[in-house]
Amino acid sequence: MVVHFRELGLDNPGQAGLWVGLLGTAFGLGQFFATPIWGRLSDRIGRRPILISGTSCCSIVLIVFGMAPTYLVALIARFVQGVFNGNVAVSRAYIADITTKTNRPAAMGILASAQGLGFLLGPLLGGVLVDPETQYGIKIDLFITYPYLPPCIVIAAFYLLAATTVFIALPSKRVMELESTPIMSKQGEAAASEPPSLLELLKRHHVFILCCLYFFHRWVAIMKVETISLWSASPTYYGGLGLSPSEIGTFLMSRSVAVIFFPTVFYPALQKKLGSSFLAYIVCALIFIPTILLEGLGTYTLEDYPYLSWPGLVLCEMANESMICGGYNALYMLVTTASDKKTIGAMNGLAQASGALAFAITPALAGAVYRYSSTSDNSWPFNYYACFLILGCLMLIGATLCKILSNMPEMDENKGEYGASEVPKKEEYSRRSSEEEMGLFQRPDCWDPDEDEETSKQ
């Protein structure tokens, strides 16, 4: 697309790498700054209004992007689209609201599969619909002037369909309700419980480490996509596989199996077997590391043993992509563990912002690292293979952070639904009664301990 902006002076797509990367960076930065705010706002006014407004605004911005007369307009449109694209974090918060610990892994898996399917079908849909005059001889003045508008229109229609579905199908429910029971201070003044600010949340050690873990995992996922794509297309004398575009497409199609089936079929079983999201993430990381290192050796084995190497490459690609998907599922569960009803949206927003920051900086960085390592005269493993070593090291850092998190009391997976017990226990009633007498706790007029006991049994 950027080749058509005359002010850039580009002659062919090979010169467009930097400008395409900047469009991705603009989108990531928009998400980074705005997603935590959308998450916090969804805690206050509910998930449904945020989902409807976000998807509707994204549809409008996409049309502007498809009709951008200059590169600057396209860059601003991508940034604004990132700003309004807080839907992923809010969607995960909504799923956490309507699920329990038993069915949450499967529900998060469905969301992960839907996202993965979108990443697979999106580029295919764009390639089929772009520039209909050149591809199919369809002469429509609007599409001749704006050849990249057709896929934007179709995707905008999907956004509007999503907004309509949310409006019709999702119940209007304010998930976070501020406590109506005041806590009496020493002076007897009532102060309503307010949720912590985003900065206060980030200052908590377990939240900061969790965001770092999300950042590193997202870095691994994006760098792997960039590395495998460049490695597949690079000539063999640069350490690449030297595959044709059709061969690359066939090779990378193995990802679709991992993206679609692992989060929904295999990960819930893994979570149930291990009984811990921490263990699930560490297992995924420890499987990812050897498979990505083995896959990188394909350069040396493909020429001499093609019939053995091809199945090995496909299996390694499926395995490490599955582990990335499983890692995402585990992270979604850990974000829920670190949250309570007042912060679940904000926590998902902070996690998504961490991933957006990785999305903003990783593509250009990964491309630069691969170009330098593959064209240098360094011997193995510091030639092209250095990228695979970096991926393994980054995932090892993620596993280490996950282990640190598992030892923090705030990340106890055995506590009540995301963070706090839903209903006060009967044995707490006597304690609260004594506190009431001392003026530390004000019992609401509707307090009924027998009703609480019955609710707990239910």
XYZ file of C-alpha atoms in Angstrom:
458
model
C 0.000 0.000 0.000
C 2.726 2.481 0.935
C 4.251 2.245 -2.551
C 1.249 4.215 -3.859
C 2.073 7.238 -1.700
C 4.079 9.337 -4.135
C 5.645 11.539 -1.478
C 7.668 8.526 -0.268
C 9.332 8.076 -3.667
C 9.231 4.258 -3.569
C 9.694 2.268 -6.781
C 8.971 -1.270 -5.569
C 7.647 -3.120 -2.500
C 11.174 -4.107 -1.498
C 11.809 -0.518 -0.422
C 8.686 -0.312 1.732
C 9.854 -2.245 4.803
C 10.547 0.769 7.017
C 7.310 2.559 6.141
C 5.197 -0.567 6.625
C 6.884 -1.122 9.969
C 6.037 2.417 11.065
C 2.354 1.759 10.371
C 2.516 -1.242 12.692
C 4.372 0.803 15.288
C 1.699 3.524 15.169
C -1.027 0.940 15.799
C 0.916 -0.583 18.702
C 1.562 2.792 20.312
C -2.126 3.691 20.069
C -3.007 0.465 21.862
C -0.263 0.990 24.423
C -1.563 4.389 25.519
C -5.310 3.741 25.342
C -6.005 0.100 26.237
C -5.476 0.479 30.018
C -7.910 3.406 29.981
C -10.546 1.353 28.140
C -10.055 -1.475 30.613
C -10.456 0.831 33.604
C -13.513 2.474 32.026
C -15.098 -0.942 31.442
C -14.714 -1.629 35.171
C -16.743 1.498 35.880
C -19.482 1.577 33.244
C -19.500 -2.024 32.029
C -17.954 -4.033 29.199
C -20.808 -3.746 26.714
C -20.613 0.028 25.992
C -16.842 -0.194 25.485
C -17.117 -3.127 23.082
C -19.833 -1.414 21.041
C -18.090 1.969 20.840
C -14.661 0.445 20.168
C -15.756 -1.779 17.285
C -17.919 0.972 15.763
C -15.107 3.539 15.838
C -12.629 1.041 14.384
C -14.937 0.487 11.410
C -14.974 4.231 10.655
C -11.205 4.589 11.041
C -10.627 1.649 8.669
C -12.533 3.439 5.902
C -10.399 6.536 6.482
C -7.277 4.369 6.296
C -8.372 2.792 3.011
C -9.005 6.242 1.492
C -5.883 7.924 2.914
C -4.536 10.401 0.324
C -1.110 10.644 1.975
C 1.120 8.487 4.113
C 0.702 10.863 7.060
C -3.076 10.384 7.016
C -2.604 6.602 6.887
C -0.171 6.774 9.820
C -2.589 8.836 11.918
C -5.468 6.498 11.014
C -3.485 3.475 12.206
C -2.650 5.223 15.468
C -6.306 6.142 16.037
C -7.358 2.585 15.197
C -4.958 1.360 17.877
C -6.461 3.837 20.331
C -9.970 2.451 19.785
C -8.858 -1.180 19.616
C -9.218 -1.965 23.319
C -11.714 -4.691 22.520
C -9.365 -7.625 23.086
C -8.643 -6.709 26.703
C -12.281 -5.889 27.446
C -13.416 -9.145 25.809
C -11.140 -11.152 28.090
C -12.475 -9.254 31.101
C -16.037 -10.053 29.998
C -15.204 -13.748 29.684
C -13.699 -13.675 33.176
C -16.963 -12.122 34.406
C -19.246 -14.831 33.025
C -17.117 -17.941 33.630
C -15.885 -19.887 36.634
C -12.522 -21.456 37.379
C -13.662 -24.753 35.909
C -14.760 -23.552 32.469
C -12.589 -20.435 32.118
C -9.613 -22.176 30.395
C -11.892 -23.505 27.644
C -13.610 -20.128 27.228
C -10.287 -18.287 26.991
C -9.181 -20.929 24.508
C -12.144 -20.167 22.259
C -11.232 -16.470 22.319
C -7.588 -17.270 21.517
C -8.634 -19.500 18.613
C -10.906 -16.780 17.241
C -8.032 -14.295 17.365
C -5.681 -16.763 15.707
C -8.219 -17.500 12.979
C -8.494 -13.777 12.333
C -4.710 -13.473 11.980
C -4.756 -16.334 9.471
C -7.725 -15.208 7.382
C -7.017 -11.463 7.500
C -3.974 -11.451 5.176
C -5.693 -13.930 2.855
C -8.809 -11.771 2.651
C -6.731 -8.651 2.050
C -4.785 -10.283 -0.756
C -7.951 -11.469 -2.503
C -9.827 -8.162 -2.311
C -7.093 -5.584 -2.882
C -6.922 -3.699 -6.224
C -9.880 -5.393 -8.006
C -9.124 -3.606 -11.293
C -5.670 -5.136 -11.657
C -6.614 -8.557 -10.298
C -10.054 -9.083 -11.826
C -10.606 -6.263 -14.329
C -13.435 -4.780 -12.226
C -13.634 -1.097 -13.093
C -15.233 0.923 -10.321
C -14.080 4.532 -10.116
C -13.890 4.546 -6.313
C -11.751 1.404 -6.234
C -9.551 2.609 -9.073
C -8.759 5.746 -7.051
C -8.419 3.820 -3.778
C -7.334 0.250 -4.666
C -6.835 -0.729 -1.020
C -10.308 0.359 0.055
C -12.221 -2.927 -0.705
C -10.614 -5.040 2.047
C -11.030 -2.115 4.463
C -14.755 -1.973 3.658
C -15.180 -5.705 4.263
C -13.286 -5.617 7.563
C -15.253 -2.512 8.617
C -18.425 -4.485 7.909
C -17.159 -7.251 10.215
C -16.547 -4.639 12.907
C -20.104 -3.324 12.542
C -21.444 -6.877 12.624
C -19.537 -7.445 15.858
C -20.922 -4.216 17.355
C -24.469 -5.221 16.366
C -24.007 -8.704 17.831
C -22.766 -7.249 21.113
C -25.701 -4.811 21.211
C -28.274 -7.548 20.599
C -26.818 -10.617 22.288
C -24.750 -9.449 25.260
C -26.669 -8.481 28.379
C -26.246 -4.985 29.688
C -24.485 -5.579 32.962
C -22.308 -3.334 35.070
C -19.777 -5.803 36.301
C -17.963 -3.671 38.834
C -20.058 -2.161 41.583
C -18.405 0.017 44.176
C -19.052 -1.231 47.673
C -22.136 0.413 49.123
C -21.140 -0.491 52.690
C -18.856 2.186 54.121
C -15.943 1.398 56.406
C -15.801 3.663 59.406
C -12.572 5.461 60.113
C -11.297 6.194 63.559
C -13.102 9.526 63.411
C -16.307 7.780 62.352
C -16.276 9.184 58.823
C -17.422 6.899 56.019
C -15.152 6.499 53.047
C -16.332 4.531 50.034
C -13.949 1.900 48.710
C -12.420 3.110 45.476
C -10.482 0.927 43.028
C -6.751 1.628 42.678
C -5.571 3.799 39.818
C -3.643 2.324 36.891
C -0.382 3.671 38.294
C -1.132 2.216 41.720
C -1.831 -1.146 40.112
C 1.423 -1.046 38.156
C 3.376 -0.252 41.323
C 2.330 -3.582 42.801
C 5.188 -6.021 42.336
C 3.099 -8.939 41.093
C 1.297 -6.731 38.554
C 4.556 -5.272 37.231
C 6.151 -8.713 36.877
C 3.015 -10.053 35.190
C 3.099 -7.190 32.669
C 6.793 -7.904 32.027
C 5.950 -11.571 31.454
C 3.221 -10.605 28.986
C 5.661 -8.260 27.224
C 8.311 -10.971 26.836
C 5.790 -13.544 25.622
C 4.392 -11.152 23.049
C 7.965 -10.304 22.011
C 8.667 -14.005 21.444
C 5.477 -14.491 19.447
C 6.101 -11.526 17.128
C 9.836 -12.132 16.736
C 9.148 -15.770 15.855
C 6.740 -14.757 13.075
C 9.251 -12.265 11.668
C 12.210 -14.652 11.970
C 10.486 -17.661 10.410
C 9.145 -15.559 7.526
C 12.555 -14.024 6.760
C 14.394 -17.317 7.288
C 12.055 -19.201 4.946
C 12.480 -16.699 2.115
C 16.208 -15.976 2.524
C 18.692 -17.640 0.135
C 20.559 -20.666 1.422
C 23.918 -18.849 1.287
C 22.512 -16.489 3.954
C 21.421 -19.437 6.089
C 17.804 -19.396 4.917
C 15.669 -22.163 3.466
C 15.344 -20.497 0.037
C 11.667 -21.431 -0.325
C 9.326 -20.097 -2.983
C 6.219 -18.115 -1.907
C 3.974 -21.150 -2.422
C 6.312 -23.361 -0.387
C 6.412 -20.756 2.375
C 2.614 -20.633 2.430
C 2.388 -24.418 2.670
C 5.006 -24.542 5.423
C 3.388 -21.800 7.502
C -0.104 -23.288 7.111
C 0.942 -25.730 9.819
C 0.402 -22.828 12.211
C -3.317 -22.940 11.534
C -3.611 -26.347 13.200
C -1.889 -25.033 16.310
C -3.768 -21.730 16.419
C -7.227 -23.258 15.955
C -7.079 -26.539 17.861
C -4.525 -26.233 20.665
C -6.204 -23.423 22.675
C -9.652 -25.029 22.555
C -8.860 -28.758 22.658
C -5.483 -29.401 24.230
C -4.809 -26.481 26.569
C -7.898 -26.943 28.793
C -6.868 -30.594 29.244
C -3.307 -29.518 30.068
C -4.546 -26.962 32.602
C -6.827 -29.547 34.211
C -4.041 -32.134 34.371
C -1.477 -29.779 35.894
C -3.959 -27.893 38.051
C -2.038 -24.635 37.767
C -1.684 -21.872 35.172
C 1.879 -21.310 36.376
C 2.866 -24.903 35.652
C 1.023 -24.789 32.333
C 3.012 -21.747 31.202
C 6.336 -23.206 32.360
C 5.619 -26.484 30.552
C 4.753 -24.587 27.363
C 7.984 -22.576 27.658
C 10.137 -25.651 28.251
C 8.652 -27.386 25.202
C 8.974 -24.265 23.036
C 12.726 -23.832 23.662
C 13.984 -27.164 22.237
C 11.503 -27.171 19.334
C 12.485 -23.681 18.142
C 16.191 -24.555 18.445
C 15.646 -27.773 16.470
C 13.650 -25.946 13.803
C 16.525 -23.537 13.251
C 18.784 -26.438 12.279
C 16.658 -27.064 9.188
C 19.127 -25.066 7.067
C 21.750 -27.771 7.566
C 19.493 -30.804 7.198
C 17.029 -29.835 4.467
C 19.463 -30.124 1.559
C 20.909 -33.510 2.537
C 17.844 -35.138 4.118
C 14.777 -33.443 2.609
C 12.353 -36.316 3.236
C 13.212 -36.368 6.923
C 13.690 -32.647 7.380
C 10.357 -31.473 6.003
C 8.211 -33.491 8.449
C 10.563 -32.435 11.241
C 10.272 -28.755 10.323
C 6.478 -28.939 10.152
C 6.226 -30.760 13.481
C 8.576 -28.273 15.174
C 6.607 -25.344 13.760
C 3.326 -26.834 14.969
C 4.796 -27.618 18.390
C 6.338 -24.234 19.144
C 3.338 -22.338 17.759
C 1.095 -24.468 19.975
C 3.241 -23.598 22.968
C 2.945 -19.890 22.195
C -0.849 -20.261 22.037
C -0.810 -22.238 25.285
C 1.337 -19.558 26.893
C -1.219 -16.921 25.949
C -3.993 -18.998 27.519
C -1.999 -19.364 30.726
C -1.321 -15.614 30.788
C -5.028 -14.851 30.396
C -5.691 -17.038 33.413
C -2.885 -15.421 35.431
C -4.216 -11.934 34.688
C -7.569 -13.071 36.039
C -5.882 -14.544 39.124
C -4.174 -11.212 39.818
C -7.464 -9.288 39.592
C -10.626 -8.699 41.538
C -14.004 -7.456 40.357
C -12.926 -3.844 40.528
C -9.693 -4.280 38.585
C -10.244 -7.108 36.069
C -10.744 -4.700 33.157
C -7.814 -2.510 34.165
C -5.554 -5.539 34.621
C -6.404 -6.858 31.175
C -5.813 -3.377 29.794
C -2.352 -3.170 31.373
C -1.446 -6.633 30.090
C -2.653 -5.799 26.597
C -0.720 -2.522 26.697
C 2.436 -4.473 27.531
C 1.818 -6.650 24.488
C 1.124 -3.569 22.368
C 4.483 -2.099 23.367
C 6.156 -5.303 22.185
C 4.144 -5.110 18.960
C 5.374 -1.562 18.412
C 9.095 -2.269 18.732
C 9.626 -5.948 17.888
C 9.020 -6.170 14.088
C 11.688 -3.619 13.188
C 14.064 -4.945 15.852
C 13.613 -8.569 14.788
C 14.163 -7.671 11.139
C 17.327 -5.752 11.946
C 18.724 -8.580 14.094
C 18.029 -11.171 11.404
C 19.558 -9.059 8.631
C 22.709 -8.428 10.661
C 23.172 -12.002 11.863
C 22.431 -13.646 8.506
C 24.729 -11.393 6.463
C 27.622 -11.394 8.932
C 30.637 -13.673 8.608
C 30.114 -15.137 12.069
C 30.273 -18.893 12.431
C 27.486 -21.023 13.883
C 25.690 -20.419 16.241
C 26.242 -16.657 15.880
C 25.148 -16.502 12.241
C 21.422 -16.590 11.292
C 20.936 -19.097 14.139
C 21.462 -16.295 16.670
C 17.806 -15.304 16.184
C 16.678 -18.778 17.264
C 18.977 -18.598 20.296
C 17.480 -15.228 21.240
C 13.964 -16.692 21.009
C 14.951 -19.523 23.325
C 16.555 -17.123 25.824
C 13.522 -14.821 25.838
C 11.190 -17.723 26.551
C 13.497 -18.884 29.333
C 13.229 -15.398 30.861
C 9.452 -15.737 30.649
C 9.516 -19.096 32.451
C 11.715 -17.574 35.169
C 9.320 -14.641 35.660
C 6.423 -17.085 35.857
C 8.208 -19.064 38.547
C 8.821 -15.849 40.522
C 5.129 -14.957 40.217
C 4.047 -18.378 41.486
C 5.772 -17.689 44.800
C 3.925 -14.430 45.421
C 0.968 -14.600 47.836
C -1.040 -12.176 45.666
C -1.007 -14.798 42.881
C -2.555 -17.608 44.919
C -4.727 -19.584 42.508
C -6.720 -21.161 45.333
C -8.380 -17.959 46.441
C -11.924 -16.976 45.518
C -13.174 -15.896 42.118
C -10.634 -13.522 40.731
C -9.102 -12.415 43.920
C -11.664 -12.232 46.655
C -14.387 -14.360 48.162
C -17.737 -13.569 46.604
C -19.834 -13.950 49.783
C -18.777 -13.296 53.396
C -18.491 -16.547 55.328
C -20.778 -17.179 58.292
C -17.826 -17.383 60.697
C -16.923 -13.824 59.734
C -20.287 -12.610 61.026
C -19.311 -12.848 64.692
C -16.027 -11.029 63.989
C -17.851 -8.289 62.122
C -20.376 -8.004 64.936
C -17.583 -7.317 67.412
C -16.006 -4.855 64.986
C -19.361 -3.124 64.655
C -19.498 -2.656 68.408
C -16.065 -0.986 68.279
C -17.170 1.268 65.418
C -14.830 -0.323 62.873
C -17.493 -1.904 60.682
C -20.968 -0.680 59.824
C -23.383 -3.490 59.157
C -25.796 -2.788 56.281
C -29.496 -2.818 57.040
C -30.042 -5.826 54.765
C -27.409 -8.020 56.498
C -28.707 -11.559 57.000
C -26.119 -14.161 58.003
C -28.516 -17.047 57.369
C -29.089 -15.792 53.857
C -25.321 -15.580 53.366
C -24.945 -19.182 54.500
C -27.632 -20.320 52.079
C -26.023 -18.332 49.227
C -22.647 -19.908 50.010
C -24.152 -23.389 49.861
C -25.702 -22.620 46.499
